[in-house]
mmCIF file of C-alpha atoms in Angstrom:
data_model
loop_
_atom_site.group_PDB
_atom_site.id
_atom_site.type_symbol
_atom_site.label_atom_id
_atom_site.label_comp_id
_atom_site.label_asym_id
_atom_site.label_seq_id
_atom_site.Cartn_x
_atom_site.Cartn_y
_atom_site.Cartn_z
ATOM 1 C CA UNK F 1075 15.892 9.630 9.137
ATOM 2 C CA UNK F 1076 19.678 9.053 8.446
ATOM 3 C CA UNK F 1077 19.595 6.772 5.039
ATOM 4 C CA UNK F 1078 23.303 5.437 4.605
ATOM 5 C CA UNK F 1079 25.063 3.140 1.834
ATOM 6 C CA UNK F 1080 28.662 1.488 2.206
ATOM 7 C CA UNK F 1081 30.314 0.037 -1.232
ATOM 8 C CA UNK F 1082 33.461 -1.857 -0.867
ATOM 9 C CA UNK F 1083 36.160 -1.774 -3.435
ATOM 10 C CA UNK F 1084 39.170 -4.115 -3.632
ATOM 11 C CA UNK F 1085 43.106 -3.348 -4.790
ATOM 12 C CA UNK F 1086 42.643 -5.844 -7.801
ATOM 13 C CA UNK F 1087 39.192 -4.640 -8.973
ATOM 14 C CA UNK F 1088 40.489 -1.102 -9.341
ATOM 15 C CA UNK F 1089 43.438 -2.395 -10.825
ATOM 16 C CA UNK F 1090 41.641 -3.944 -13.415
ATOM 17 C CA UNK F 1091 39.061 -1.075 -13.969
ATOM 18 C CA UNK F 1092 40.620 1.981 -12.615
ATOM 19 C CA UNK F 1093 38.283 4.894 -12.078
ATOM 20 C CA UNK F 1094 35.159 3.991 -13.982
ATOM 21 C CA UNK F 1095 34.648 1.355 -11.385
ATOM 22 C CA UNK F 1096 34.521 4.107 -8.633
ATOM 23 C CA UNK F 1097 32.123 6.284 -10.705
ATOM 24 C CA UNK F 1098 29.838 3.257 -11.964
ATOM 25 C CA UNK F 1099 29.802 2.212 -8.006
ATOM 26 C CA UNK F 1100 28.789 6.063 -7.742
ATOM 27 C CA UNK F 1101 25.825 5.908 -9.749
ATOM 28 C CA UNK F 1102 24.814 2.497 -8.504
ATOM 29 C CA UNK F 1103 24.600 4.266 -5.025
ATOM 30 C CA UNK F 1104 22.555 7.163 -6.284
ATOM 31 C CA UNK F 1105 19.993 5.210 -7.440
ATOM 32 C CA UNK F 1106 19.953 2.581 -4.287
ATOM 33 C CA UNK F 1107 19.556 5.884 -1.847
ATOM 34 C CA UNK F 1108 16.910 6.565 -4.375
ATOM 35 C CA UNK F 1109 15.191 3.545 -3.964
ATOM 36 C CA UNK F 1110 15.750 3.781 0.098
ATOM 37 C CA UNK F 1111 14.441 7.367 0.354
ATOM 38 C CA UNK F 1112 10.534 6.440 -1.459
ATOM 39 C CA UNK F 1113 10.192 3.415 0.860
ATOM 40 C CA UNK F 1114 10.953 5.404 3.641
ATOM 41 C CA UNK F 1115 8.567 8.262 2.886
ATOM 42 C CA UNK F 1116 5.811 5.876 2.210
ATOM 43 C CA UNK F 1117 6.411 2.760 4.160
ATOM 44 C CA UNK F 1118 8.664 4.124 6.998
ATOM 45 C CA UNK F 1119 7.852 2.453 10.443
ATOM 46 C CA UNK F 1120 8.295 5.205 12.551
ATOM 47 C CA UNK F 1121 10.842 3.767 14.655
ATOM 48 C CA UNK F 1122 14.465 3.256 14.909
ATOM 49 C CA UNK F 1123 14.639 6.014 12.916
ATOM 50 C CA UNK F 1124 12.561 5.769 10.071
ATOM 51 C CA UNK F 1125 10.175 8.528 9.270
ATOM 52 C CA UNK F 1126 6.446 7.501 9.355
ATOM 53 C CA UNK F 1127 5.213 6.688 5.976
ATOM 54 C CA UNK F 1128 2.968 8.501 4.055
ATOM 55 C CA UNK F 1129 1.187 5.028 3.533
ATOM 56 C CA UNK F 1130 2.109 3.238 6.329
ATOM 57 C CA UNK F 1131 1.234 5.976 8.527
ATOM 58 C CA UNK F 1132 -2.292 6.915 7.193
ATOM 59 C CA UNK F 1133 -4.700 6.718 9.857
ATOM 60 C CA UNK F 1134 -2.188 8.715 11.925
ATOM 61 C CA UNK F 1135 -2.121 11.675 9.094
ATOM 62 C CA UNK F 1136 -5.775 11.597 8.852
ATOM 63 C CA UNK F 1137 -5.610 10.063 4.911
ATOM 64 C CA UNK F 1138 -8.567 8.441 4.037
ATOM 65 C CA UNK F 1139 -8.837 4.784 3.786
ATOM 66 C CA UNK F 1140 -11.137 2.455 1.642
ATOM 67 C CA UNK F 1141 -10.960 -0.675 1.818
ATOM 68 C CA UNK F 1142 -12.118 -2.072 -2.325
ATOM 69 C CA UNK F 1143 -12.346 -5.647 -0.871
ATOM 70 C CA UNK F 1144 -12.839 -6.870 -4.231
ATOM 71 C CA UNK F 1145 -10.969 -7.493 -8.059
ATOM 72 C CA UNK F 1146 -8.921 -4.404 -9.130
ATOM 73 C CA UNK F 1147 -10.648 -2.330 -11.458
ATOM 74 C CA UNK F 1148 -11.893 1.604 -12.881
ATOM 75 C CA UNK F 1149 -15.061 1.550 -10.839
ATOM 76 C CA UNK F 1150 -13.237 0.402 -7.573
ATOM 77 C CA UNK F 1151 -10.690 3.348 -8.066
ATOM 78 C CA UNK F 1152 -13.246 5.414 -9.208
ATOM 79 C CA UNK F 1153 -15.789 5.776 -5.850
ATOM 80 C CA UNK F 1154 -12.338 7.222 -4.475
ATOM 81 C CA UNK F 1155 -12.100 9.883 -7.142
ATOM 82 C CA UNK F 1156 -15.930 10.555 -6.376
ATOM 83 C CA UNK F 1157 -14.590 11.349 -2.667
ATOM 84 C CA UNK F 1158 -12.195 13.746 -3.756
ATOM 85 C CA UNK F 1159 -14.309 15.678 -5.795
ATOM 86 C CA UNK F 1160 -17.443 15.861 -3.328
ATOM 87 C CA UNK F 1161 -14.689 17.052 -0.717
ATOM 88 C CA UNK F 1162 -13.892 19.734 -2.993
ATOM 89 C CA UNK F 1163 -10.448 18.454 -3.322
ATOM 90 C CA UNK F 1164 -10.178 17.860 -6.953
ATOM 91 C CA UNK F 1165 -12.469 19.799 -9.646
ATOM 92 C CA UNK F 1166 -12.744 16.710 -11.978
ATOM 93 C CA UNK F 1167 -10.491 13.125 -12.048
ATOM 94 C CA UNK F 1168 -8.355 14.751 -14.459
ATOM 95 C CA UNK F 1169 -6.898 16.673 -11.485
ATOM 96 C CA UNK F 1170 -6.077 13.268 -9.737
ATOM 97 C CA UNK F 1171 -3.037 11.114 -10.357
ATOM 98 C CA UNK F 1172 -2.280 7.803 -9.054
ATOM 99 C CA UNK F 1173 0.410 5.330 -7.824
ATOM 100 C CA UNK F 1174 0.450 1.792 -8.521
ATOM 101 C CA UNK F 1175 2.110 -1.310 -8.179
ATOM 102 C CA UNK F 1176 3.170 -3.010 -11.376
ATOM 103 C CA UNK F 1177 1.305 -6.145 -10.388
ATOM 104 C CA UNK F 1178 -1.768 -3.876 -11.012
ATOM 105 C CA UNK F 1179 -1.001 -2.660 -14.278
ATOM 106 C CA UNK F 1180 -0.607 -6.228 -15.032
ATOM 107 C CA UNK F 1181 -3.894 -7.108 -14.223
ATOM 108 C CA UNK F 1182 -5.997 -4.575 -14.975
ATOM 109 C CA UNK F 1183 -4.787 -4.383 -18.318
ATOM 110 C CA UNK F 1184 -5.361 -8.032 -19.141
ATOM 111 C CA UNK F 1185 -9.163 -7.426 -17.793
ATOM 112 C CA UNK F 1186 -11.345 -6.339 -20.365
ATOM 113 C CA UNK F 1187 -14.494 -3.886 -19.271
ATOM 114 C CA UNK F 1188 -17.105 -4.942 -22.060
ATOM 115 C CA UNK F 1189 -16.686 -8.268 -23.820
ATOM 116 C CA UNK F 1190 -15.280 -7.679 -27.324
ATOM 117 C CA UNK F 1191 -14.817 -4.250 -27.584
ATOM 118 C CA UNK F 1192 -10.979 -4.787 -26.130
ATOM 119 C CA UNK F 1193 -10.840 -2.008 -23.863
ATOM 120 C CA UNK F 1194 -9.345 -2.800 -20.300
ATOM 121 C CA UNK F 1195 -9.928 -1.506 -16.904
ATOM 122 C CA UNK F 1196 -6.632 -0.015 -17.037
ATOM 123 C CA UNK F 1197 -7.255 1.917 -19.959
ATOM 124 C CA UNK F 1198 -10.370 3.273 -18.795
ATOM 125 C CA UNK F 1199 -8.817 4.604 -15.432
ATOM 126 C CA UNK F 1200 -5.717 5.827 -17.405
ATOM 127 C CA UNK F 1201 -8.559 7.705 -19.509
ATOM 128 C CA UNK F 1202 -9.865 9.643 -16.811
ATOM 129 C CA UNK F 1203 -7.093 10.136 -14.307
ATOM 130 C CA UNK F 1204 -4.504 13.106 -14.341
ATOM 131 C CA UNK F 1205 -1.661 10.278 -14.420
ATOM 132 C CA UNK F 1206 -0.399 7.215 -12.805
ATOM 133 C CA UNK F 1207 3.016 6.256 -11.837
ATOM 134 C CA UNK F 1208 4.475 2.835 -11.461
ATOM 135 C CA UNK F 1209 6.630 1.857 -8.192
ATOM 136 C CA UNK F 1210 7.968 -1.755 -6.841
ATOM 137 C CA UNK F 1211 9.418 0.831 -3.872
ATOM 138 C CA UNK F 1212 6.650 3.111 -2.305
ATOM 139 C CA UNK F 1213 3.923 0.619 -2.192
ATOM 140 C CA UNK F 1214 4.341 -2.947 -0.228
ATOM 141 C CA UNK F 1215 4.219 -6.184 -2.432
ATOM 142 C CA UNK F 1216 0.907 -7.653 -3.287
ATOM 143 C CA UNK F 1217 -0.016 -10.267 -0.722
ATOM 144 C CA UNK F 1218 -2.565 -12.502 0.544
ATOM 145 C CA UNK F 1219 -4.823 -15.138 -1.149
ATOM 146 C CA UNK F 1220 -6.028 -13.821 -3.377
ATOM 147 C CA UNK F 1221 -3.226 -11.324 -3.417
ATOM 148 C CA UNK F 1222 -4.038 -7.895 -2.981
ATOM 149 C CA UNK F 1223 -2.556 -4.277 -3.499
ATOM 150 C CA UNK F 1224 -3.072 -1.259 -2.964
ATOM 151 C CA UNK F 1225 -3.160 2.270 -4.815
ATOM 152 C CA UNK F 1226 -2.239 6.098 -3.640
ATOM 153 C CA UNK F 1227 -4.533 8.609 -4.798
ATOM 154 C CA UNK F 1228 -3.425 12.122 -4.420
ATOM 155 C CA UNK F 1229 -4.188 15.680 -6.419
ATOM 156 C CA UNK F 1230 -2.650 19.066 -5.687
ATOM 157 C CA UNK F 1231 -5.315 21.813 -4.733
ATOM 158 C CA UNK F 1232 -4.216 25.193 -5.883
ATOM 159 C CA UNK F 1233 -0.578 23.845 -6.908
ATOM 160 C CA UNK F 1234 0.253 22.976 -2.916
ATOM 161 C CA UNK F 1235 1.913 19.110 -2.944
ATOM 162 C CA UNK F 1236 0.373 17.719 -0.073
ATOM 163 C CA UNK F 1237 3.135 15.958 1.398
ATOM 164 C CA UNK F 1238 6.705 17.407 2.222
ATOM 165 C CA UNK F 1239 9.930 15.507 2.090
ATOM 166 C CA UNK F 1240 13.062 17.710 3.819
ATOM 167 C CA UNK F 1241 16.329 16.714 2.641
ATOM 168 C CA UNK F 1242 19.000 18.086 5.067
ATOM 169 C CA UNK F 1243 21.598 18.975 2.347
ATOM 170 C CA UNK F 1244 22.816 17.067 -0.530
ATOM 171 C CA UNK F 1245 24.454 13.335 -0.267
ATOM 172 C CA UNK F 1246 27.857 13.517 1.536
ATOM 173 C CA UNK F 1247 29.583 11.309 0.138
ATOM 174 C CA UNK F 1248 32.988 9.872 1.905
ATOM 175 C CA UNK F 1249 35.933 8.465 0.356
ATOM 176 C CA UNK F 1250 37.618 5.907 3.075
ATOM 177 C CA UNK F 1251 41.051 4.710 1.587
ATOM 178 C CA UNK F 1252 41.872 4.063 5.034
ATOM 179 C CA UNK F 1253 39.726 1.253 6.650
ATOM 180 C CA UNK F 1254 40.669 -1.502 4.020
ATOM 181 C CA UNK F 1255 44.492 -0.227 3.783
ATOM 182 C CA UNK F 1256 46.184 -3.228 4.779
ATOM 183 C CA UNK F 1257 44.079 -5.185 2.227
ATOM 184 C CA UNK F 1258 44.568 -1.838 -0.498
ATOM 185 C CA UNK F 1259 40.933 -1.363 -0.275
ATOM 186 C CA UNK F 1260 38.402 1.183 -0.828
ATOM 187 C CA UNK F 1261 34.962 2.494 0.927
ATOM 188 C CA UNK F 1262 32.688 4.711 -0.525
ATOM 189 C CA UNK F 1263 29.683 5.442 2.163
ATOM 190 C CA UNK F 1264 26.975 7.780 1.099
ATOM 191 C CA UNK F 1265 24.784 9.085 3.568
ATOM 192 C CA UNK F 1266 21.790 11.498 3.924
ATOM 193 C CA UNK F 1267 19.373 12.559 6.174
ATOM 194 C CA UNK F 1268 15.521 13.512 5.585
ATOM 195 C CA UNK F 1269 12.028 14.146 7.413
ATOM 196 C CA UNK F 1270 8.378 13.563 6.192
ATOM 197 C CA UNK F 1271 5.297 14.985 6.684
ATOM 198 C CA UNK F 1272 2.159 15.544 5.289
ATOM 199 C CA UNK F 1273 0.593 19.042 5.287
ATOM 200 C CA UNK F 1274 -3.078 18.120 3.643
ATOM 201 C CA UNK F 1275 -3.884 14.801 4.427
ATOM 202 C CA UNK F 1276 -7.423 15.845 2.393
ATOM 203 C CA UNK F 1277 -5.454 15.559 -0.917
ATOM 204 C CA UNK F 1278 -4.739 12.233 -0.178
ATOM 205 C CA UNK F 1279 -6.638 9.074 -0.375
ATOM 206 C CA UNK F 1280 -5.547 5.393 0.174
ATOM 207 C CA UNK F 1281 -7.720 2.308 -1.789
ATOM 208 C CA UNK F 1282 -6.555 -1.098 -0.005
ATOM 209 C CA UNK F 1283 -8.347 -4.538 -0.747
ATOM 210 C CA UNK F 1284 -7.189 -4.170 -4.574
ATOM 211 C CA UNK F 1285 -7.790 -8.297 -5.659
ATOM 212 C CA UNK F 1286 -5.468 -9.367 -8.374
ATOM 213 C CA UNK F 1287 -7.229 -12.615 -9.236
#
């Protein structure tokens, strides 16, 4: 997968801010190919050259797939965890981590688990797990009615990461003063080109069906 990003700048906005413009636009690219690269490696299509995702792709990696069909909560994320362990991927949930979509965090934290004691779904699965990281890039929007989500589950057996990302050298980035001369314009284009794949699909485990209402 080539991953590319073109910024334009004009004569009168670098007039006006010179070269902190051109570094701010910098760092504003960095973190947009940043964004790019974790939708690729989990929702890449496949085709016209996107990798195939790590999510997207799971039936073709051989990840396992649950369906929760039901509200988002410990015990849902929990039979999952089970799975790991009696596959002898994971020695207890403390080696498992998670990713979520915000939306979840949302909800499960507004559900309590016992009325009155004030303890929420979401802090009884961040009790257990090995950690859980947020993304609005790696996982698709909920959708549906009710709307739905879905989580990553994943552990590393023996240190090994089970999925690989290559990254074929650093960003180039080019400098164009050329393209935009007549107009005293600028391009900056940053481009870089990875692969994905995953080595131990067994240290990897996909819970779909998550309800949010």
């Amino acid at each position: 997968m080539a991953q590319t990003q073109t910024r334009r700048l004009t004569r009168k906005a670098l007039q006006q801010s010179g070269e902190a413009l051109e570094q701010a636009i910098r760092r504003d690219m960095n973190g947009a190919m940043s964004a790019e690269l974790d939708k690729a490696i989990f929702l890449g299509t496949g085709a016209n050259g996107q990798p195939l995702g790590v999510v997207t792709g799971a039936a073709t990696y051989g990840i396992t797939s649950t369906d929760a069909a039901g509200p988002a909560s410990w015990a849902a994320l929990r039979a999952a965890v089970v799975r790991f362990m009696t596959a002898n991927a994971a020695a207890d949930p403390g080696a498992v981590k998670a990713l979520v979509r915000p939306e979840l965090w949302a909800f499960m934290d507004d559900a309590e688990a016992f009325a009155g004691t004030g303890i929420t779904e979401w802090a009884r699965m961040t009790a257990q797990l090995g950690g859980v990281a947020q993304t609005t890039n790696a996982l698709a929007a909920p959708a549906g009615t009710p709307k739905e989500t879905s989580v990553l589950l994943t552990t590393a057996a023996g240190g090994v990461s089970p999925v690989f990302v290559g990254l074929w050298g650093a960003v180039d980035l080019i400098r164009d003063p050329f393209s935009d001369a007549q107009s005293g314009g600028l391009r900056l284009t940053a481009l870089t080109t990875a692969d994905v794949t995953v080595a131990r699909a067994s240290q990897l485990e996909l819970v779909t069906g998550l309800e949010l209402a």
